[in-house]
Amino acid sequence: MSKVQKIALIGFMGAGKSTVAELLSKHLKWQVRHLDDEIVAKSGLSSIGEIFTTYGEEHFRNLESEVTASMQELNQVIIATGGGIINRHSNMVHLQHNYGAIIYLRVAFETVRARIGDSSNRPLFADPAVALTLYNQRLSIYERYADLIIDTDGHSQSEVCGKIIREMKL
Ligand code: S3P
């Protein structure tokens, strides 16, 4: 794979996208953008939980699409997406057209569950049974859009970062 200048990390909640994005950013000296943070900033509210309870998921998804579309001017950037970015094909088409690589951080549901438990800032993980259904529905969708799949179970986040650098020849 040739050298890329823009990377989007995708994967389920708790896959380590934000931490790995920070590690990659330090290593490559590229900027990092966390879509969830940008969404909260754009919403005028204080958290993702608040966006969901005040305006509902559809509003959150609209903001997510707007923020995704606003990232196209950036270069030498790693973006950490939210786990549901794959809900809209248009988001993924945008990433495919504007990003050098979409990297899927694959993780087992049990790892995620142990890692994040029932987080109040992850409305879609409030009920683990619902989250498991979502996880099973999404697995093949992440795979479909990924240029590179990294299995993260049993690996530290710095190992995951190292794997990406090697595989992408960065
Ligand atoms: C979501 C994942 C979250 C956040 C929101 C919805 C999802 O991001 O965007 O709670 O639909 O999977 P993380 O993947 O960073 O937890």
PDB file of C-alpha atoms and ligand atoms in Angstrom:
ATOM      1  CA  MET A   1       0.000   0.000   0.000  1.00  0.00           C
ATOM      2  CA  SER A   2       1.421   3.405  -0.945  1.00  0.00           C
ATOM      3  CA  LYS A   3       2.054   6.157   1.547  1.00  0.00           C
ATOM      4  CA  VAL A   4      -1.109   7.964   2.594  1.00  0.00           C
ATOM      5  CA  GLN A   5      -1.607  11.392   4.139  1.00  0.00           C
ATOM      6  CA  LYS A   6      -5.032  10.936   5.706  1.00  0.00           C
ATOM      7  CA  ILE A   7      -6.327   8.101   7.812  1.00  0.00           C
ATOM      8  CA  ALA A   8      -9.797   7.405   9.177  1.00  0.00           C
ATOM      9  CA  LEU A   9     -10.145   4.915  12.021  1.00  0.00           C
ATOM     10  CA  ILE A  10     -13.440   3.052  12.210  1.00  0.00           C
ATOM     11  CA  GLY A  11     -14.739   0.354  14.535  1.00  0.00           C
ATOM     12  CA  PHE A  12     -17.191  -0.408  17.289  1.00  0.00           C
ATOM     13  CA  MET A  13     -17.447   1.589  20.503  1.00  0.00           C
ATOM     14  CA  GLY A  14     -14.489   0.867  22.754  1.00  0.00           C
ATOM     15  CA  ALA A  15     -12.273  -0.474  19.959  1.00  0.00           C
ATOM     16  CA  GLY A  16      -9.578   2.040  20.910  1.00  0.00           C
ATOM     17  CA  LYS A  17     -10.004   4.432  17.972  1.00  0.00           C
ATOM     18  CA  SER A  18      -9.378   7.609  20.007  1.00  0.00           C
ATOM     19  CA  THR A  19      -6.310   6.342  21.840  1.00  0.00           C
ATOM     20  CA  VAL A  20      -4.787   4.789  18.731  1.00  0.00           C
ATOM     21  CA  ALA A  21      -5.452   8.021  16.813  1.00  0.00           C
ATOM     22  CA  GLU A  22      -3.557   9.971  19.498  1.00  0.00           C
ATOM     23  CA  LEU A  23      -0.641   7.527  19.363  1.00  0.00           C
ATOM     24  CA  LEU A  24      -0.493   7.705  15.571  1.00  0.00           C
ATOM     25  CA  SER A  25      -0.647  11.482  15.735  1.00  0.00           C
ATOM     26  CA  LYS A  26       2.346  11.615  18.099  1.00  0.00           C
ATOM     27  CA  HIS A  27       4.321   9.191  15.987  1.00  0.00           C
ATOM     28  CA  LEU A  28       3.573  10.732  12.592  1.00  0.00           C
ATOM     29  CA  LYS A  29       3.352  14.332  13.811  1.00  0.00           C
ATOM     30  CA  TRP A  30       0.007  14.607  12.061  1.00  0.00           C
ATOM     31  CA  GLN A  31      -3.022  16.317  13.514  1.00  0.00           C
ATOM     32  CA  VAL A  32      -5.773  14.284  15.112  1.00  0.00           C
ATOM     33  CA  ARG A  33      -9.506  14.964  15.040  1.00  0.00           C
ATOM     34  CA  HIS A  34     -12.062  13.188  17.169  1.00  0.00           C
ATOM     35  CA  LEU A  35     -15.407  13.343  15.404  1.00  0.00           C
ATOM     36  CA  ASP A  36     -17.366  12.857  18.620  1.00  0.00           C
ATOM     37  CA  ASP A  37     -15.701  15.934  20.155  1.00  0.00           C
ATOM     38  CA  GLU A  38     -16.423  17.974  17.038  1.00  0.00           C
ATOM     39  CA  ILE A  39     -20.056  16.863  17.118  1.00  0.00           C
ATOM     40  CA  VAL A  40     -20.448  17.902  20.760  1.00  0.00           C
ATOM     41  CA  ALA A  41     -18.819  21.273  20.013  1.00  0.00           C
ATOM     42  CA  LYS A  42     -21.159  21.830  17.059  1.00  0.00           C
ATOM     43  CA  SER A  43     -24.244  20.831  19.045  1.00  0.00           C
ATOM     44  CA  GLY A  44     -23.806  23.544  21.674  1.00  0.00           C
ATOM     45  CA  LEU A  45     -24.510  20.906  24.333  1.00  0.00           C
ATOM     46  CA  SER A  46     -22.069  19.336  26.732  1.00  0.00           C
ATOM     47  CA  SER A  47     -22.008  15.630  25.843  1.00  0.00           C
ATOM     48  CA  ILE A  48     -23.158  12.968  23.422  1.00  0.00           C
ATOM     49  CA  GLY A  49     -25.557  11.691  26.072  1.00  0.00           C
ATOM     50  CA  GLU A  50     -27.151  15.128  26.228  1.00  0.00           C
ATOM     51  CA  ILE A  51     -27.499  15.316  22.422  1.00  0.00           C
ATOM     52  CA  PHE A  52     -29.303  11.966  22.390  1.00  0.00           C
ATOM     53  CA  THR A  53     -31.634  12.831  25.267  1.00  0.00           C
ATOM     54  CA  THR A  54     -32.384  16.371  24.082  1.00  0.00           C
ATOM     55  CA  TYR A  55     -32.724  15.911  20.319  1.00  0.00           C
ATOM     56  CA  GLY A  56     -32.570  12.167  19.647  1.00  0.00           C
ATOM     57  CA  GLU A  57     -30.266   9.947  17.625  1.00  0.00           C
ATOM     58  CA  GLU A  58     -31.305  11.284  14.214  1.00  0.00           C
ATOM     59  CA  HIS A  59     -30.109  14.755  15.165  1.00  0.00           C
ATOM     60  CA  PHE A  60     -26.815  13.266  16.370  1.00  0.00           C
ATOM     61  CA  ARG A  61     -26.441  11.410  13.033  1.00  0.00           C
ATOM     62  CA  ASN A  62     -27.097  14.622  11.097  1.00  0.00           C
ATOM     63  CA  LEU A  63     -24.375  16.407  13.042  1.00  0.00           C
ATOM     64  CA  GLU A  64     -22.080  13.411  12.517  1.00  0.00           C
ATOM     65  CA  SER A  65     -22.581  13.636   8.743  1.00  0.00           C
ATOM     66  CA  GLU A  66     -21.990  17.400   8.726  1.00  0.00           C
ATOM     67  CA  VAL A  67     -18.797  17.069  10.737  1.00  0.00           C
ATOM     68  CA  THR A  68     -17.573  14.222   8.524  1.00  0.00           C
ATOM     69  CA  ALA A  69     -18.148  16.319   5.409  1.00  0.00           C
ATOM     70  CA  SER A  70     -16.299  19.273   6.947  1.00  0.00           C
ATOM     71  CA  MET A  71     -13.064  17.306   7.300  1.00  0.00           C
ATOM     72  CA  GLN A  72     -12.125  17.193   3.648  1.00  0.00           C
ATOM     73  CA  GLU A  73      -9.728  20.145   3.547  1.00  0.00           C
ATOM     74  CA  LEU A  74      -7.387  18.676   6.130  1.00  0.00           C
ATOM     75  CA  ASN A  75      -4.144  16.970   5.265  1.00  0.00           C
ATOM     76  CA  GLN A  76      -1.780  14.852   7.355  1.00  0.00           C
ATOM     77  CA  VAL A  77      -4.617  14.010   9.664  1.00  0.00           C
ATOM     78  CA  ILE A  78      -5.945  11.035  11.552  1.00  0.00           C
ATOM     79  CA  ILE A  79      -9.625  11.069  12.313  1.00  0.00           C
ATOM     80  CA  ALA A  80     -11.153   8.942  15.024  1.00  0.00           C
ATOM     81  CA  THR A  81     -14.759   8.336  14.009  1.00  0.00           C
ATOM     82  CA  GLY A  82     -17.674   7.306  16.200  1.00  0.00           C
ATOM     83  CA  GLY A  83     -18.745   3.671  15.985  1.00  0.00           C
ATOM     84  CA  GLY A  84     -21.930   4.504  14.098  1.00  0.00           C
ATOM     85  CA  ILE A  85     -20.398   6.430  11.211  1.00  0.00           C
ATOM     86  CA  ILE A  86     -21.050   3.395   9.037  1.00  0.00           C
ATOM     87  CA  ASN A  87     -24.811   3.882   9.557  1.00  0.00           C
ATOM     88  CA  ARG A  88     -24.878   6.208   6.567  1.00  0.00           C
ATOM     89  CA  HIS A  89     -23.342   5.095   3.322  1.00  0.00           C
ATOM     90  CA  SER A  90     -22.831   8.774   2.355  1.00  0.00           C
ATOM     91  CA  ASN A  91     -20.422   9.233   5.293  1.00  0.00           C
ATOM     92  CA  MET A  92     -18.382   6.301   4.081  1.00  0.00           C
ATOM     93  CA  VAL A  93     -18.367   7.467   0.478  1.00  0.00           C
ATOM     94  CA  HIS A  94     -17.016  10.767   1.752  1.00  0.00           C
ATOM     95  CA  LEU A  95     -14.233   8.992   3.655  1.00  0.00           C
ATOM     96  CA  GLN A  96     -13.450   6.778   0.671  1.00  0.00           C
ATOM     97  CA  HIS A  97     -13.097   9.796  -1.609  1.00  0.00           C
ATOM     98  CA  ASN A  98     -11.174  12.018   0.754  1.00  0.00           C
ATOM     99  CA  TYR A  99      -9.078   9.690   2.865  1.00  0.00           C
ATOM    100  CA  GLY A 100      -6.071   7.628   1.876  1.00  0.00           C
ATOM    101  CA  ALA A 101      -7.099   4.755   4.071  1.00  0.00           C
ATOM    102  CA  ILE A 102     -10.005   3.587   6.178  1.00  0.00           C
ATOM    103  CA  ILE A 103      -8.643   1.379   8.910  1.00  0.00           C
ATOM    104  CA  TYR A 104     -10.976  -0.863  10.889  1.00  0.00           C
ATOM    105  CA  LEU A 105      -9.957  -1.658  14.456  1.00  0.00           C
ATOM    106  CA  ARG A 106     -11.683  -4.996  15.012  1.00  0.00           C
ATOM    107  CA  VAL A 107     -12.413  -6.010  18.586  1.00  0.00           C
ATOM    108  CA  ALA A 108     -14.358  -8.798  20.302  1.00  0.00           C
ATOM    109  CA  PHE A 109     -17.587  -7.787  22.012  1.00  0.00           C
ATOM    110  CA  GLU A 110     -16.383  -9.186  25.344  1.00  0.00           C
ATOM    111  CA  THR A 111     -13.299  -6.944  25.201  1.00  0.00           C
ATOM    112  CA  VAL A 112     -15.472  -3.918  24.550  1.00  0.00           C
ATOM    113  CA  ARG A 113     -17.866  -4.831  27.309  1.00  0.00           C
ATOM    114  CA  ALA A 114     -15.065  -5.251  29.834  1.00  0.00           C
ATOM    115  CA  ARG A 115     -13.502  -2.012  28.671  1.00  0.00           C
ATOM    116  CA  ILE A 116     -16.455   0.350  28.698  1.00  0.00           C
ATOM    117  CA  GLY A 117     -19.161  -1.295  30.815  1.00  0.00           C
ATOM    118  CA  ASP A 118     -22.306   0.819  30.766  1.00  0.00           C
ATOM    119  CA  SER A 119     -21.066   4.273  29.986  1.00  0.00           C
ATOM    120  CA  SER A 120     -23.505   7.145  30.382  1.00  0.00           C
ATOM    121  CA  ASN A 121     -21.772   8.952  27.539  1.00  0.00           C
ATOM    122  CA  ARG A 122     -22.426   6.053  25.169  1.00  0.00           C
ATOM    123  CA  PRO A 123     -26.214   5.979  24.908  1.00  0.00           C
ATOM    124  CA  LEU A 124     -26.139   2.995  22.578  1.00  0.00           C
ATOM    125  CA  PHE A 125     -24.195   0.960  25.125  1.00  0.00           C
ATOM    126  CA  ALA A 126     -26.550   1.635  28.042  1.00  0.00           C
ATOM    127  CA  ASP A 127     -28.035  -1.847  27.583  1.00  0.00           C
ATOM    128  CA  PRO A 128     -25.331  -4.432  26.753  1.00  0.00           C
ATOM    129  CA  ALA A 129     -27.878  -6.764  25.122  1.00  0.00           C
ATOM    130  CA  VAL A 130     -28.894  -4.007  22.707  1.00  0.00           C
ATOM    131  CA  ALA A 131     -25.229  -3.173  22.154  1.00  0.00           C
ATOM    132  CA  LEU A 132     -24.499  -6.819  21.300  1.00  0.00           C
ATOM    133  CA  THR A 133     -27.235  -6.827  18.656  1.00  0.00           C
ATOM    134  CA  LEU A 134     -25.803  -3.643  17.193  1.00  0.00           C
ATOM    135  CA  TYR A 135     -22.318  -5.145  17.265  1.00  0.00           C
ATOM    136  CA  ASN A 136     -23.459  -8.217  15.347  1.00  0.00           C
ATOM    137  CA  GLN A 137     -25.301  -6.100  12.795  1.00  0.00           C
ATOM    138  CA  ARG A 138     -22.305  -3.882  12.184  1.00  0.00           C
ATOM    139  CA  LEU A 139     -19.403  -6.344  11.946  1.00  0.00           C
ATOM    140  CA  SER A 140     -19.694  -7.041   8.246  1.00  0.00           C
ATOM    141  CA  ILE A 141     -20.375  -3.364   7.481  1.00  0.00           C
ATOM    142  CA  TYR A 142     -17.079  -2.259   9.023  1.00  0.00           C
ATOM    143  CA  GLU A 143     -15.322  -4.991   7.063  1.00  0.00           C
ATOM    144  CA  ARG A 144     -16.940  -3.930   3.822  1.00  0.00           C
ATOM    145  CA  TYR A 145     -15.598  -0.390   4.057  1.00  0.00           C
ATOM    146  CA  ALA A 146     -12.157  -1.161   5.451  1.00  0.00           C
ATOM    147  CA  ASP A 147      -8.979  -0.816   3.406  1.00  0.00           C
ATOM    148  CA  LEU A 148      -7.130  -2.461   6.257  1.00  0.00           C
ATOM    149  CA  ILE A 149      -8.406  -4.543   9.178  1.00  0.00           C
ATOM    150  CA  ILE A 150      -6.396  -4.643  12.380  1.00  0.00           C
ATOM    151  CA  ASP A 151      -7.287  -7.260  15.001  1.00  0.00           C
ATOM    152  CA  THR A 152      -6.809  -5.574  18.332  1.00  0.00           C
ATOM    153  CA  ASP A 153      -7.696  -8.257  20.884  1.00  0.00           C
ATOM    154  CA  GLY A 154      -4.732  -9.191  23.044  1.00  0.00           C
ATOM    155  CA  HIS A 155      -2.713  -6.233  21.770  1.00  0.00           C
ATOM    156  CA  SER A 156      -1.904  -2.997  23.557  1.00  0.00           C
ATOM    157  CA  GLN A 157      -2.924   0.201  21.866  1.00  0.00           C
ATOM    158  CA  SER A 158       0.710   1.037  21.139  1.00  0.00           C
ATOM    159  CA  GLU A 159       1.082  -2.381  19.466  1.00  0.00           C
ATOM    160  CA  VAL A 160      -1.971  -1.577  17.372  1.00  0.00           C
ATOM    161  CA  CYS A 161      -0.392   1.758  16.429  1.00  0.00           C
ATOM    162  CA  GLY A 162       2.828  -0.053  15.456  1.00  0.00           C
ATOM    163  CA  LYS A 163       0.899  -2.562  13.331  1.00  0.00           C
ATOM    164  CA  ILE A 164      -0.791   0.256  11.429  1.00  0.00           C
ATOM    165  CA  ILE A 165       2.513   2.009  10.786  1.00  0.00           C
ATOM    166  CA  ARG A 166       4.071  -1.209   9.482  1.00  0.00           C
ATOM    167  CA  GLU A 167       1.120  -2.290   7.353  1.00  0.00           C
ATOM    168  CA  MET A 168       0.660   1.180   5.866  1.00  0.00           C
ATOM    169  CA  LYS A 169       4.419   1.751   5.493  1.00  0.00           C
ATOM    170  CA  LEU A 170       4.084   5.133   7.199  1.00  0.00           C
TER     171      LEU A 170
HETATM  172  C1  S3P B   1     -21.759   5.544  18.635  1.00  0.00           C
HETATM  173  C2  S3P B   1     -20.452   5.544  19.060  1.00  0.00           C
HETATM  174  C3  S3P B   1     -19.888   6.621  19.878  1.00  0.00           C
HETATM  175  C4  S3P B   1     -20.642   7.928  19.634  1.00  0.00           C
HETATM  176  C5  S3P B   1     -22.123   7.719  19.830  1.00  0.00           C
HETATM  177  C6  S3P B   1     -22.696   6.677  18.875  1.00  0.00           C
HETATM  178  C7  S3P B   1     -22.267   4.380  17.865  1.00  0.00           C
HETATM  179  O1  S3P B   1     -18.506   6.805  19.575  1.00  0.00           O
HETATM  180  O2  S3P B   1     -20.371   8.416  18.349  1.00  0.00           O
HETATM  181  O3  S3P B   1     -22.342   7.357  21.162  1.00  0.00           O
HETATM  182  O4  S3P B   1     -23.321   4.478  17.230  1.00  0.00           O
HETATM  183  O5  S3P B   1     -21.565   3.339  17.872  1.00  0.00           O
HETATM  184  P1  S3P B   1     -17.336   5.761  20.030  1.00  0.00           P
HETATM  185  O6  S3P B   1     -17.278   4.689  18.985  1.00  0.00           O
HETATM  186  O7  S3P B   1     -16.109   6.607  20.065  1.00  0.00           O
HETATM  187  O8  S3P B   1     -17.733   5.244  21.368  1.00  0.00           O
END
